[in-house]
Structures are given as structure tokens and as C-alpha cells.
CSV table of C-alpha atoms and ligand atoms in Angstrom, one decimal:
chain,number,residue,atom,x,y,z
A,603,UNK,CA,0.0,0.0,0.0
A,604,UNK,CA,1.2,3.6,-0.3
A,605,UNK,CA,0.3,4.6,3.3
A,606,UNK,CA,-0.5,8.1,4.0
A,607,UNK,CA,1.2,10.7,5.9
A,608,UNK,CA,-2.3,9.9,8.7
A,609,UNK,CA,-1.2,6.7,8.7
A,610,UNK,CA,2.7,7.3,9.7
A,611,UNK,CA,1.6,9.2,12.2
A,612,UNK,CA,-0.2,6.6,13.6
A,613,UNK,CA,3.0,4.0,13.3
A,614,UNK,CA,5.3,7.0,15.2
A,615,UNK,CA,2.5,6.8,17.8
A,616,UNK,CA,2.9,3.4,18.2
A,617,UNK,CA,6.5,2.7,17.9
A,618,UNK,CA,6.9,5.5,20.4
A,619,UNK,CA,4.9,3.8,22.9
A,620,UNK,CA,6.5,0.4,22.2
A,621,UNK,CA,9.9,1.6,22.9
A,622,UNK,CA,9.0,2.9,26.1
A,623,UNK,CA,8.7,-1.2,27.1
A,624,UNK,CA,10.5,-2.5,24.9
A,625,UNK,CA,13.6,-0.5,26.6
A,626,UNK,CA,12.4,-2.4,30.2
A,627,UNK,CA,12.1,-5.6,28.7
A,628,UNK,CA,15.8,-7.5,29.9
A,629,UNK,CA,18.5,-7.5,27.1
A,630,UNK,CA,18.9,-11.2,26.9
A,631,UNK,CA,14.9,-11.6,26.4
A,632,UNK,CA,15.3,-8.8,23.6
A,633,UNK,CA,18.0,-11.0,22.3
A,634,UNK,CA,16.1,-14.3,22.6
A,635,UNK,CA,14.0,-12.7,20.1
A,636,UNK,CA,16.0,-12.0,17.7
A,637,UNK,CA,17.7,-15.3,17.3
A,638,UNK,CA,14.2,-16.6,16.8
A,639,UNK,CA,13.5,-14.0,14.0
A,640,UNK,CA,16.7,-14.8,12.7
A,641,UNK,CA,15.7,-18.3,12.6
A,642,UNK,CA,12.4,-17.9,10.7
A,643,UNK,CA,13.9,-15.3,8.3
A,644,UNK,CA,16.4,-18.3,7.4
A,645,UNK,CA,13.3,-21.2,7.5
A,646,UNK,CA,11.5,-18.7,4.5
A,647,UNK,CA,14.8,-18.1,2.5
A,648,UNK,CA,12.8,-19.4,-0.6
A,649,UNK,CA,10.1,-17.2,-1.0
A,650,UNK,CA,11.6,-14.2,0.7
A,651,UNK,CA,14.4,-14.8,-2.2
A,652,UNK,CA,11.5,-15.3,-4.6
A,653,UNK,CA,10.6,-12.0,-4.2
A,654,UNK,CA,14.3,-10.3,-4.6
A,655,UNK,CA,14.5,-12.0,-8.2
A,656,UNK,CA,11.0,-10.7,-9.1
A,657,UNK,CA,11.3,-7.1,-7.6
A,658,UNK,CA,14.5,-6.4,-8.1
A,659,UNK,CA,15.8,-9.1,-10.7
A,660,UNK,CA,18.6,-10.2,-7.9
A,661,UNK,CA,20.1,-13.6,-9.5
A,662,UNK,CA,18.4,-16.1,-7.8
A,663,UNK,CA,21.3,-17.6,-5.8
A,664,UNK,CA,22.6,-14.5,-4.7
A,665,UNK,CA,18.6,-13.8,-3.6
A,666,UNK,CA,19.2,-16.6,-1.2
A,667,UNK,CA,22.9,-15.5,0.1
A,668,UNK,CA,20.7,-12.3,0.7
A,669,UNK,CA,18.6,-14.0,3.2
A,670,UNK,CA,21.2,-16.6,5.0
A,671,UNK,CA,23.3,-14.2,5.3
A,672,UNK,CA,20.6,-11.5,7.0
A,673,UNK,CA,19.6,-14.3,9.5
A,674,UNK,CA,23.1,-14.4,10.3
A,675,UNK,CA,23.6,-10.7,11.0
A,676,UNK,CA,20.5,-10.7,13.2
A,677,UNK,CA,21.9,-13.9,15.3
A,678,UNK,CA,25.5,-11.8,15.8
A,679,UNK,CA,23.8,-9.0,16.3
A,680,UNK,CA,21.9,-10.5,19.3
A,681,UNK,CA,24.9,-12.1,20.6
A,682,UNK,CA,27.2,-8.8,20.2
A,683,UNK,CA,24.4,-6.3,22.0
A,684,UNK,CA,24.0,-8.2,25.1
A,685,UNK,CA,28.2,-8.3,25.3
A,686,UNK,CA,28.3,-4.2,24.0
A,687,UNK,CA,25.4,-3.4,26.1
A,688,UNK,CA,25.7,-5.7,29.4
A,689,UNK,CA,28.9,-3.2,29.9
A,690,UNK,CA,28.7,0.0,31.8
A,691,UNK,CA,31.6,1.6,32.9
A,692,UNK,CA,32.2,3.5,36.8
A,693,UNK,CA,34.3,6.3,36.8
A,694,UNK,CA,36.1,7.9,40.1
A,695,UNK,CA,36.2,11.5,40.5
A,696,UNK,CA,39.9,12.1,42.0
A,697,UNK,CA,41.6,11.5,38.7
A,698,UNK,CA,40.5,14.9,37.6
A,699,UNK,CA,42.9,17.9,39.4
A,700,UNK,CA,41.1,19.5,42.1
A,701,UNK,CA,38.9,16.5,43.5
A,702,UNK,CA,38.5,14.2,45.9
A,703,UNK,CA,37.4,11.0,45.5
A,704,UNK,CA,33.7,11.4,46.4
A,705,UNK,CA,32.0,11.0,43.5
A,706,UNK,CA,31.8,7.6,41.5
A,707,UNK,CA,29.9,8.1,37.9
A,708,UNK,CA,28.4,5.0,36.7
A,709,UNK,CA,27.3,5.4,32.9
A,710,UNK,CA,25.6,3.0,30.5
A,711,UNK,CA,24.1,3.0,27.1
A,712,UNK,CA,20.4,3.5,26.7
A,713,UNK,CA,18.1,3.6,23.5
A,714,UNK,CA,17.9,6.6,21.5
A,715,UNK,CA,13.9,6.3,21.1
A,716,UNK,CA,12.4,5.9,17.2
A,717,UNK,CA,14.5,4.5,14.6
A,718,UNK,CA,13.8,5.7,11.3
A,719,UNK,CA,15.7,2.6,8.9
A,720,UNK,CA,15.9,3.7,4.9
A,721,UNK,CA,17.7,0.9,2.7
A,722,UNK,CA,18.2,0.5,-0.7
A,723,UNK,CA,16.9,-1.6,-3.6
A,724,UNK,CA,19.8,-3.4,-3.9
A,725,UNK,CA,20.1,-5.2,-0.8
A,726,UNK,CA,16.1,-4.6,0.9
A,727,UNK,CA,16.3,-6.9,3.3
A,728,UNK,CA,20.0,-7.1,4.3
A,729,UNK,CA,20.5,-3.8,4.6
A,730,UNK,CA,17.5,-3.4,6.3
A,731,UNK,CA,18.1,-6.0,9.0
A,732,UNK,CA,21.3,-4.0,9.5
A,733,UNK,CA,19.8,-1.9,10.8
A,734,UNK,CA,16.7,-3.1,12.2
A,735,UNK,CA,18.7,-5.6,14.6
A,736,UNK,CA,21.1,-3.0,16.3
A,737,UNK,CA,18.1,-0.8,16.5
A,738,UNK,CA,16.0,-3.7,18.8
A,739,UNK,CA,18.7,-5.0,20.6
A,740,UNK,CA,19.8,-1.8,22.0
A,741,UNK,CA,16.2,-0.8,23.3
A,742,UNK,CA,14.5,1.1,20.2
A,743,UNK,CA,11.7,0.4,18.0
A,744,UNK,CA,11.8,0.1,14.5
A,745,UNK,CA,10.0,2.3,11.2
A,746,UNK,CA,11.1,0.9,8.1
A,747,UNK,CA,10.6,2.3,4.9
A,748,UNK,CA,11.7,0.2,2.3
A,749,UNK,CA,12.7,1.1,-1.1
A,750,UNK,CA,9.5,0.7,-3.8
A,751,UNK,CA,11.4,-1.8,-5.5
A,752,UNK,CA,12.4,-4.9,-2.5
A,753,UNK,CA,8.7,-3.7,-0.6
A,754,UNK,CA,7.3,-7.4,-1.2
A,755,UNK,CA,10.5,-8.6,0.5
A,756,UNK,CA,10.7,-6.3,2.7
A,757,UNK,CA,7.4,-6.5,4.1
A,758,UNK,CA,7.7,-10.6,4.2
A,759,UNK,CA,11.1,-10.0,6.4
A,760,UNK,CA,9.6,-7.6,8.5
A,761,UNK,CA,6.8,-10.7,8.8
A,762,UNK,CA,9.2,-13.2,10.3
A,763,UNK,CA,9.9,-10.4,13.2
A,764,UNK,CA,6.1,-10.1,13.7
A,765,UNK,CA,5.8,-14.2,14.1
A,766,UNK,CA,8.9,-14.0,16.4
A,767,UNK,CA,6.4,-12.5,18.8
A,768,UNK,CA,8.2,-8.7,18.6
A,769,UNK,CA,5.3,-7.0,20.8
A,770,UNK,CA,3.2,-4.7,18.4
A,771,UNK,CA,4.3,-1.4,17.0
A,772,UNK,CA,7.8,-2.3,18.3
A,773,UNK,CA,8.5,-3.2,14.4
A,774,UNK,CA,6.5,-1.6,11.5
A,775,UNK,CA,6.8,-0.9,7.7
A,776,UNK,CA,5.9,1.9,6.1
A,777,UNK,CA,5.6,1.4,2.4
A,778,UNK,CA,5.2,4.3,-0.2
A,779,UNK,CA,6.6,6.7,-2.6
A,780,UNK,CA,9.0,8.6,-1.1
A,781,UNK,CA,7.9,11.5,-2.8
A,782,UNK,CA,4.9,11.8,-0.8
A,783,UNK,CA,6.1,10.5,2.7
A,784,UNK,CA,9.7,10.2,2.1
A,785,UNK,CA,10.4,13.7,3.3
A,786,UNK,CA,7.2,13.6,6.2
A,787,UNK,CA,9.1,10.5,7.6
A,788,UNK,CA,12.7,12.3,8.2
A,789,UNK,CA,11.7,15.6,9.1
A,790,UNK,CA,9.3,13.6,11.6
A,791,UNK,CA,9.5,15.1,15.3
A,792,UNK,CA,8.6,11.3,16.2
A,793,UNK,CA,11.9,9.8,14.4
A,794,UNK,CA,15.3,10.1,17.0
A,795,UNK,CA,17.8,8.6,14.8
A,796,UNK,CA,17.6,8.0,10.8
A,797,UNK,CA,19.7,5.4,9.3
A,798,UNK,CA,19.9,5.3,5.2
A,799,UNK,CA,21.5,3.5,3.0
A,800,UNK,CA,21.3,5.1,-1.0
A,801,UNK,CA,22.4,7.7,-3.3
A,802,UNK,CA,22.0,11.4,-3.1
A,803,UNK,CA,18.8,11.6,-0.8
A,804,UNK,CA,20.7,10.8,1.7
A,805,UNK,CA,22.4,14.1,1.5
A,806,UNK,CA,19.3,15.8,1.0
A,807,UNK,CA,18.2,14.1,4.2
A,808,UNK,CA,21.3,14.9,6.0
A,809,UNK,CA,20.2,18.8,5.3
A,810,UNK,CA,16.9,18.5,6.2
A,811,UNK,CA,16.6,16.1,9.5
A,812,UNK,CA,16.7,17.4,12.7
A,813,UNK,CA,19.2,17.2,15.5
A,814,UNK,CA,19.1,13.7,15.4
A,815,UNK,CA,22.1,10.9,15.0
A,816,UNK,CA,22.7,10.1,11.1
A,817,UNK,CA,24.2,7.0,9.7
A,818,UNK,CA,24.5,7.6,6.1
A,819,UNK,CA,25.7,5.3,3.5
A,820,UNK,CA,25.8,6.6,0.2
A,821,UNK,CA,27.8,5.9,-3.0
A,822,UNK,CA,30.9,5.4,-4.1
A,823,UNK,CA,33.3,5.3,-7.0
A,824,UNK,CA,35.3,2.8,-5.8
A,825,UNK,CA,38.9,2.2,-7.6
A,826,UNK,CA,40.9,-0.7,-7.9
A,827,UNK,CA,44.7,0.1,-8.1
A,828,UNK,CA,46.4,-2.6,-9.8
A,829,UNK,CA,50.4,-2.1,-9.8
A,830,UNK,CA,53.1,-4.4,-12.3
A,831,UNK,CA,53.7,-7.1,-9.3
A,832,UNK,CA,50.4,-8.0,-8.8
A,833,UNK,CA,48.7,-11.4,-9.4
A,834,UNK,CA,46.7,-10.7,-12.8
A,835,UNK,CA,44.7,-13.8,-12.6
A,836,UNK,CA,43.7,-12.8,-9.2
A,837,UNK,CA,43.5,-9.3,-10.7
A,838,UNK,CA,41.1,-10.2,-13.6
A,839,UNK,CA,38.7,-12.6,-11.3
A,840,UNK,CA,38.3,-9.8,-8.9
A,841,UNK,CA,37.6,-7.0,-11.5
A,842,UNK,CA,34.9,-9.2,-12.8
A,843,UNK,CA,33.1,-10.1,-9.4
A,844,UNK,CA,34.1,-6.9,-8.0
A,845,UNK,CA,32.3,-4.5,-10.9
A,846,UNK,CA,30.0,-6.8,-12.6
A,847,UNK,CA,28.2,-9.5,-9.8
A,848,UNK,CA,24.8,-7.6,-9.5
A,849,UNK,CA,25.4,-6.3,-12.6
A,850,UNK,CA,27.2,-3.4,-10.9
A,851,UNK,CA,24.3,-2.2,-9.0
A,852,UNK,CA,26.3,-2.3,-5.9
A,853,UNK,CA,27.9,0.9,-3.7
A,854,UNK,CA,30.9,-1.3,-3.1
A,855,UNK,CA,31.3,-2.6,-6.7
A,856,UNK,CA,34.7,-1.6,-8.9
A,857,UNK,CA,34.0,1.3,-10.6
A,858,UNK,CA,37.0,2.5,-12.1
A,859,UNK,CA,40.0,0.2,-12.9
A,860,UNK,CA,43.2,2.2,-12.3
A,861,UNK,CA,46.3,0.2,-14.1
A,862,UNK,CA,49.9,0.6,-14.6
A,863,UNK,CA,50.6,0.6,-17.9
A,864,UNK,CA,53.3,-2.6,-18.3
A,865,UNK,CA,50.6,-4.7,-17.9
A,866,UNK,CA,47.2,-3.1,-18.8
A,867,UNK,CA,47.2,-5.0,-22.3
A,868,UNK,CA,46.9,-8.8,-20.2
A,869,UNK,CA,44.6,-7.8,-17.5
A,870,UNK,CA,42.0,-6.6,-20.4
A,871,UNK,CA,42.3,-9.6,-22.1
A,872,UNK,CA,41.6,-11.5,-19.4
A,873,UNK,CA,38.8,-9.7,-18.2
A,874,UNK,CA,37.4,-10.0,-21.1
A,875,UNK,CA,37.7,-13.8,-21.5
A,876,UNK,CA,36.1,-14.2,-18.4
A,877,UNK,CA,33.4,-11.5,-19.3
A,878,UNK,CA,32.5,-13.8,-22.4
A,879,UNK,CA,31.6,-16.4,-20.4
A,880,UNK,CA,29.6,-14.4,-18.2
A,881,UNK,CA,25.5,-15.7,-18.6
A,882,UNK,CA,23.0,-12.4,-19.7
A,883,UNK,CA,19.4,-12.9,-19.5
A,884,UNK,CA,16.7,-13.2,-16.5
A,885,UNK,CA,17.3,-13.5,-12.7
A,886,UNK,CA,15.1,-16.7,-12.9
A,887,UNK,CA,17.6,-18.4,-14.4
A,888,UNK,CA,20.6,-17.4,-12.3
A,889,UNK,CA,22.0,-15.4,-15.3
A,890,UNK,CA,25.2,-13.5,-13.9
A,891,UNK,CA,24.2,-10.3,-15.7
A,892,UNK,CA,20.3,-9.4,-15.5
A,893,UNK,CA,18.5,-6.2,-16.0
A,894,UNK,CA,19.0,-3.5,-13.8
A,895,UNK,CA,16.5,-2.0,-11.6
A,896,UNK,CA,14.8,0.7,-13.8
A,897,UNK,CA,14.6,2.4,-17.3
A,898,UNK,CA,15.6,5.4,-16.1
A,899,UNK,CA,18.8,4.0,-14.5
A,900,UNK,CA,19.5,2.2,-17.9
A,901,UNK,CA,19.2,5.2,-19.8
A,902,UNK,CA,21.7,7.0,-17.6
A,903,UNK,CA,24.2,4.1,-17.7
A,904,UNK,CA,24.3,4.5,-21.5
A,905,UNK,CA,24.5,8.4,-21.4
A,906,UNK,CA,27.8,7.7,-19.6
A,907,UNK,CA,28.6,4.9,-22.0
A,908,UNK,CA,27.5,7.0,-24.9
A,909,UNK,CA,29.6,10.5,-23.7
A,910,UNK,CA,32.4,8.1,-23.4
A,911,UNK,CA,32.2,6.6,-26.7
A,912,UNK,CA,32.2,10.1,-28.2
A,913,UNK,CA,35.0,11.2,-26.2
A,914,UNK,CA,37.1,8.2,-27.9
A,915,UNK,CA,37.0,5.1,-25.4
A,916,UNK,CA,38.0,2.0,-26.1
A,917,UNK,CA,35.1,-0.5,-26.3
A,918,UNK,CA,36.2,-4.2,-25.6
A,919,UNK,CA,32.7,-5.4,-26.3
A,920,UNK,CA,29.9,-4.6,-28.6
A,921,UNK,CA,27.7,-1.8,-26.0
A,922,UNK,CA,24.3,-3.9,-26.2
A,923,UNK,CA,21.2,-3.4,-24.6
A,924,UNK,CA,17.4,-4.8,-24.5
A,925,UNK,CA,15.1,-2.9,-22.6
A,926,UNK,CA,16.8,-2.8,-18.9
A,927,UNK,CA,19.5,-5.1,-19.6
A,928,UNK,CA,22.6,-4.3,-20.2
A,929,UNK,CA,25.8,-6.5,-21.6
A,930,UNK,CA,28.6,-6.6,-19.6
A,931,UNK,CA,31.2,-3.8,-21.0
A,932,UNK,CA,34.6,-3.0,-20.6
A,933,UNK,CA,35.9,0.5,-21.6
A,934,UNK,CA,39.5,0.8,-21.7
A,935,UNK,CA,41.6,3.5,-22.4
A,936,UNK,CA,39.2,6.0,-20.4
A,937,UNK,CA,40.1,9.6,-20.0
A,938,UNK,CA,40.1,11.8,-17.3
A,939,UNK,CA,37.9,13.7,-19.4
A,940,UNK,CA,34.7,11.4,-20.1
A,941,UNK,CA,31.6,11.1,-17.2
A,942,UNK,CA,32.5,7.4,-16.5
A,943,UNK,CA,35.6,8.2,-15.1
A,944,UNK,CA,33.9,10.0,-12.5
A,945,UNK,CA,30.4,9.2,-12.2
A,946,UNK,CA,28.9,6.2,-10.6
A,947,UNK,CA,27.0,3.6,-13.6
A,948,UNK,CA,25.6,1.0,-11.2
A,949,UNK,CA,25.4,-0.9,-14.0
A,950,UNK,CA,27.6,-3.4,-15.9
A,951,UNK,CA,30.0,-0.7,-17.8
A,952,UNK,CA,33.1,-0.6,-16.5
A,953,UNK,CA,36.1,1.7,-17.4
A,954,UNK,CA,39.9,1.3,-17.0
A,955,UNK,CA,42.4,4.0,-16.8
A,956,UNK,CA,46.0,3.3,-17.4
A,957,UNK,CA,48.3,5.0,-15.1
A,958,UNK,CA,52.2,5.4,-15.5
A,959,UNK,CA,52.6,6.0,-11.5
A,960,UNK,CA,51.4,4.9,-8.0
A,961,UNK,CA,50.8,8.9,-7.7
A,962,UNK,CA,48.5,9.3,-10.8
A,963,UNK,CA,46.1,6.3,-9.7
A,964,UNK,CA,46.1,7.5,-6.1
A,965,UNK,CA,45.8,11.3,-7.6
A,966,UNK,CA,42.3,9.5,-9.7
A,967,UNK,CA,41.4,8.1,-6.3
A,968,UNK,CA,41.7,11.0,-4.2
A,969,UNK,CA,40.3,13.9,-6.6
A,970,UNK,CA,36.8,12.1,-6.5
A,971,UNK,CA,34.1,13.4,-4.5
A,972,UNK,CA,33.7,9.4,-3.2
A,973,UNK,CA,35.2,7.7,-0.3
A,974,UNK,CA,33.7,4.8,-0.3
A,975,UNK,CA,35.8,1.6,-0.7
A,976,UNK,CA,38.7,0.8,-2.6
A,977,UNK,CA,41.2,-1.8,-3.1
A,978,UNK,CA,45.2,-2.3,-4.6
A,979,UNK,CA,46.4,-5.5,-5.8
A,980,UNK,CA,50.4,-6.0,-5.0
A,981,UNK,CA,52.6,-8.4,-3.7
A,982,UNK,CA,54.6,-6.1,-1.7
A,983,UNK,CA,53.0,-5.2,1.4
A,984,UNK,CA,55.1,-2.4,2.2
A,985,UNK,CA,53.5,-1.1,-1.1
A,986,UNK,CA,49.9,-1.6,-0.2
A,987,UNK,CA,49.8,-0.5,2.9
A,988,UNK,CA,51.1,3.2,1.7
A,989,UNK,CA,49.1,3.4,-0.7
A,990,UNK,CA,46.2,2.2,1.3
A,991,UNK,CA,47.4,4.8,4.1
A,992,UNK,CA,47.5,7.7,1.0
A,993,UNK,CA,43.5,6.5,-0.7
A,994,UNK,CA,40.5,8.5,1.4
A,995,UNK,CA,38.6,5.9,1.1
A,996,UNK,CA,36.3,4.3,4.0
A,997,UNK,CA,38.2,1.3,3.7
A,998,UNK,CA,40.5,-0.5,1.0
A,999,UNK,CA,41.4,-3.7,0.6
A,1000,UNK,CA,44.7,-5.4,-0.3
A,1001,UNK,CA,44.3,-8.0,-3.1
A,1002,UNK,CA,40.7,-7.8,-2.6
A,1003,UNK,CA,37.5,-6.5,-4.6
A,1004,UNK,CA,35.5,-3.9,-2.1
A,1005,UNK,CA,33.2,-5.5,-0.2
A,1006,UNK,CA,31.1,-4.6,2.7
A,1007,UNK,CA,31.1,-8.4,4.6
A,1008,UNK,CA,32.1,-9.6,7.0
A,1009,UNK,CA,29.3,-7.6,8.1
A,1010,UNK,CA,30.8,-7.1,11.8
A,1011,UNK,CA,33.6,-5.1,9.9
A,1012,UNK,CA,33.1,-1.2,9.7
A,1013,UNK,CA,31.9,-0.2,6.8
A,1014,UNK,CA,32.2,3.7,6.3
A,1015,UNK,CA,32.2,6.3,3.8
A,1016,UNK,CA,34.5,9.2,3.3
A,1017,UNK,CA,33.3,12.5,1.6
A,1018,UNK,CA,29.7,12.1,-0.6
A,1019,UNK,CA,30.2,8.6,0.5
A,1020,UNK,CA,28.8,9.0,4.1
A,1021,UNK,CA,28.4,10.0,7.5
A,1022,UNK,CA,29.0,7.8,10.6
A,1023,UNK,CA,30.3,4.3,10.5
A,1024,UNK,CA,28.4,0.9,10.0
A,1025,UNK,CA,29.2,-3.1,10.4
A,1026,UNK,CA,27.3,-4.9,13.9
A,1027,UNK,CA,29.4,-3.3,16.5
A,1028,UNK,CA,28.9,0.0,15.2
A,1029,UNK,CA,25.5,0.1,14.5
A,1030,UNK,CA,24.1,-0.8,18.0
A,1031,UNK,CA,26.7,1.9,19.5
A,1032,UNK,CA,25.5,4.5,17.1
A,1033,UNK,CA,21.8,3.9,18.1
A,1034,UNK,CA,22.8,4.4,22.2
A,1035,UNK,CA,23.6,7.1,24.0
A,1036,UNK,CA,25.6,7.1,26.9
A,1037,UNK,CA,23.7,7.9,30.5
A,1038,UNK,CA,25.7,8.5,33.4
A,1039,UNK,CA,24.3,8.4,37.3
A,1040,UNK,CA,26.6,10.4,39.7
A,1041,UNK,CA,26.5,9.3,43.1
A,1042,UNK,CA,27.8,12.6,45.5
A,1043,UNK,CA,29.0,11.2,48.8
A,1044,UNK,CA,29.4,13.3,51.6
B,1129,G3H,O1,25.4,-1.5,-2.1
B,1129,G3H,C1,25.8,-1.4,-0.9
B,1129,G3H,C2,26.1,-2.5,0.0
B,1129,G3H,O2,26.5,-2.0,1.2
B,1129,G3H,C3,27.2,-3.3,-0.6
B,1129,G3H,O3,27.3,-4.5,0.1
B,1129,G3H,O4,29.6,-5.2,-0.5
B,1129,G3H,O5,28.0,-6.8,0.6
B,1129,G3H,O6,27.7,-6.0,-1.7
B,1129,G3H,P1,28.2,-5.7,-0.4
């Protein structure tokens, strides 16, 4: 349904009042109940996935991984909040010049109130049990607002939590175009903490919320800096899984190869052999590439494909395209001067950039506007971990494709790629704050 802006009232109504017990109810109950979720979201893997492939055309293993893999981050969730939160910390006064030592401060983390979760299309339940099981361990309740595309799964996900016996209005979904209550539900006096996962709304968010904690994920133009002593068969199978699985429509994905020179010419030529055998065609099937997620994001994938073509790129492949899908594409020989060097596809287009130095990859990294991921392939480590130290990037990873898993990791963006930091641990301290009781003695 596209619910009203009456009707999320009504939700902020109830998830404020559910909070209010929900933060009394003892944190290894609260964590009973999420391994129980976790256990039913894993028993309905099938038609929860069923739904990825449909909506959002998710191949329909990975569909599945999506699932597993979310019951798994609400289990370590559970197990993490009742170690994070079954700490509180007593602090003597005397250590501080001037005092005595008659005052002991004990301080422990509480719930913030009303979490507002936003996730994308790309991952609608994952990254919406990302948040949603931090949120409930630490003492909140829960609005969700899916994306349009992933509601179906969404709401089935949010299901399992209902039949894991989460009291009512503790967990709610509020589905609808965000048009009409996407900008009602963060400007909300009822919401205390808003975490999103997207593109540029979220920095349109970020401007309009009020003084409440942000966790923003947004996207990223992640590099992958491949220098002459690297291993190019590792090199070539991580460019493909790294910018195509998904068919690129992930914020971690390689978006720009950055690659010496010496040995450019092999790593294209094995990319593309293993690009050939990549399988096109319909999630049902478990096709590698399928269509992406809208017309209007096809369209802009081939504007950037198109600009680059005219600027004098180098296409390995013919540039095909059927409706929403898209054949896998390599560009090579991109300039500094075409969109795609820069701007994100999420899509199956992927360009390369030969670089003569370290300094002019790292120079590419670092003049983006994205700090999202990145990664450098190397067998000296001396090597990698300079130039990882020199990339602003949230993370990078050494002879690696980005990737946001394990999902206890932080996961953080730099620049337009973020605010606050993610991954299990994270999460449930970002949705606390810290009270403190100060006992005066005489
Ligand atoms: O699309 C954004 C996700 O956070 C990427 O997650 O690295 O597990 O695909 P992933």
C-alpha cells in the first residue's frame, strides 16, 4: 500500500509507545528474540528470495545468500548487543585535578527512542536488517521504509519479526513513494535517529533532519589500483566479481580500474575472457548479468557509455542493450575527461584508466568526490599498505574487490560517500547514547 502521511503518524505513535517497554524488557529476552526471527527469516529463504528475483531481478542464488546471510547478522547481532550493552563503565572523580574521590559516575548505554531505517533496492532486506537488529537490541523500535522496489520482501522479512512474537508497533513498515512521505518520515519530530542507505537523498536528508544521529551510507566510485607485481589472474577474477556481480548495482562494486601501464594489455584480455563467459538474460535463471532496476537508470548508464564513446573510449565489447539489460562492457583507455571516469553507472559498464605511477592512480582516487571503498592489488605489502594509508577511502582492501562483509567489519564512507560508521558493533553503539548516574558522597 502507499500509506499516508495519517497513517505514519499513527506508526510513530505506536512505535513511540512500544519503545518505552520495549527499553524495560531485559536484554537477553530482547536477544532471545532476535535469534528466533533470525531463525524464521532463514526457514522462509525461498520465497523471501522469490521476491528479490521478481522485484529487483537479484540472481536467484545470490537472492538466497541475501537471506542466510541477514539471519546471520540478526543472530551476531543478538549475541554482540547483550556483550556491548551488558557493559557500563564507573568512573572515580579524584583523577580529575582539584577533586576528591567522592564522587563515582556510573554510565551506561540506553536507546535513543524511534529509529527511522531507509535501505536500498539493492540489498532490501539485508541492509534493512542491518539496521533493524542493532536498532532492537539496544532498546529502540523500528519504522522501516523500504525502497519501492524490495517492498514485497521487505514487508515478508519484516513478517518473520512479527511471528517471532516482537510485541506490536515495536517493528513496523511503512511502504510508499518517497515522494509523498519520504520527506514527512525524516523531518518527523517522532523519528530520534535516521539510518539510510542510498544515493544522493541521503544528502538531502542529511540537510533536512533534525538534531538527530545520522548513519548515512551513500555511493561510491570505488577504484581498484592494480600495480606491475600483482597477481593478474587474481586481478582479472576480482575486477569481474568486483564491478559486474549484480550487474554493478552495488555501492561497493569496482567502478573505475586504475592500471599501470606494463601490464594493462593482459589484465584486459583477461577480463574479457572471463566477461564472455559471463551468462546475460533473466534473474530466474541465475543469469550472472540481468536487467538493472529501472529504465531510467539504464538510460543513464548509456548516457555515460555514450559520452564516453564520443570522447574516444576504447570498447572491448559490442555496447548492447534490451530494454533494462545491459551486456557486460569494458571501456578501456578511459580519459580523465569522459563522465565514467567520475560518475557512478551501477550498472555493468566498466572503465579502466592506465596509469604510469602509483601517484597518478592515487591522484584519480583521491580527486573524487567518493570515499567509499577501494582496493590495490600488490605483492609487496610495504607497497599496499602506503598506498592504502595515502586513498581516502572508507576502507580499501589489499588484493581484494571492495566489499562490505564480513558484516561485523566497519563499513564507512568518506566525503559524498557517508556519515558515521556501519558493520554490527557500530550500529548498536550508534543507536545508544551514553547515561551516566553520579553518586555525590558526603
Ligand atoms: O550496495 C551497498 C552495499 O552496502 C554493498 O554491500 O559489499 O556486501 O555487496 P556488499
Amino acid at each position: 500500500p502507499a500509506c499516508t502521511q495519517e497513517e505514519v503518524n499513527k506508526v510513530m505513535d505506536a512505535a513511540k509507545v512500544a519503545q518505552k517497554a520495549w527499553a524495560r524488557t531485559p536484554l537477553w529476552k530482547r536477544a532471545e528474540l532476535l535469534h528466533k526471527a533470525a531463525a524464521i527469516l532463514k526457514e522462509h529463504k525461498t520465497p523471501i528470495a522469490e521476491c528479490l528475483v521478481k522485484e529487483i531481478a537479484k540472481p536467484a542464488k545470490d537472492a538466497v545468500s541475501e537471506v542466510v546471510r541477514s539471519g546471520d547478522l540478526v543472530s551476531y547481532t543478538a549475541e554482540e548487543g547483550v556483550r556491548i550493552l551488558g557493559e557500563g563503565k564507573l568512573l572515580v572523580s579524584d583523577s580529575f585535578p582539584g577533586n576528591e574521590r567522592n564522587k563515582y559516575c556510573l554510565s551506561s548505554k540506553v536507546p535513543l527512542g524511534v529509529v527511522l531505517a531507509i535501505p536500498p533496492f539493492n540489498y532490501p532486506v539485508n541492509l534493512a536488517v542491518s539496521k533493524i537488529g542493532p536498532a532492537l537490541i539496544a532498546g529502540n523500535s523500528l519504522v522501516l521504509k523500504p525502497p519501492t522496489q524490495g517492498a514485497v520482501a521487505a514487508l515478508h522479512m519484516v513478517h518473520c519479526f512479527h511471528l517471532a512474537g516482537f510485541p506490536k508497533g515495536l517493528i513496523s513498515c511503512v511502504t510508499g513513494k518517497g515522494s509523498e512521505i519520504g520527506d514527512f518520515l525524516t523531518m518527523h519530530p517522532g523519528v530520534n535517529c535516521i539510518s539510510f542507505t542510498g544515493g544522493d537523498t541521503g544528502i538531502a536528508i542529511s540537510k533536512k533532519a533534525g538534531m538527530v544521529p545520522l548513519q548515512m551510507e551513500l555511493g561510491g566510485k570505488d577504484a581498484c589500483i592494480v600495480l606491475e607485481d600483482a597477481d593478474l589472474d587474481l586481478v582479472a577474477a576480482n575486477i569481474v566479481k568486483g564491478g559486474f556481480s549484480y550487474s554493478g548495482q552495488r555501492c561497493t562494486a569496482v567502478k573505475v580500474v586504475l592500471i599501470m601501464e606494463a601490464v594493462a594489455d593482459t589484465v584486459v584480455e583477461k577480463v574479457n575472457a572471463k566477461l564472455a563467459k559471463l551468462k546475460v538474460g533473466p534473474p530466474e535463471d541465475d543469469s550472472d548479468i540481468t536487467p538493472v532496476v529501472t529504465e531510467s537508470s539504464a538510460n543513464f548508464i548509456e548516457g555515460l557509455v555514450m559520452d564516453a564513446k564520443e570522447k574516444g573510449a576504447t570498447f572491448c565489447q559490442e555496447y548492447r542493450r534490451e530494454g533494462n539489460l545491459i551486456w557486460p562492457l569494458l571501456l578501456d583507455h578511459v580519459r580523465p575527461d569522459m563522465r565514467i571516469a567520475w560518475e557512478e553507472p551501477f550498472g555493468p559498464v566498466l572503465p579502466v584508466i592506465r596509469i604510469n605511477s602509483v601517484e597518478e592512480g592515487i591522484h584519480h582516487c583521491n580527486a573524487s568526490n567518493f570515499g567509499l571503498q577501494g582496493c590495490v592489488f600488490t605483492r609487496d605489502i610495504n607497497k599496499a599498505i602506503m598506498i592504502s594509508d595515502a586513498m581516502e577511502s572508507g576502507t580499501v582492501q589489499i588484493n581484494s574487490a571492495p566489499a562490505r562483509g564480513p558484516d561485523h567489519f566497519p563499513f564507512q564512507g568518506l566525503k559524498d560517500s557517508g556519515i558515521g560508521s556501519q558493520g554490527i558493533t557500530n550500529s548498536i553503539n550508534m543507536m545508544t547514547k551514553v547515561k551516566s548516574t553520579v553518586i555525590n558522597l558526603p
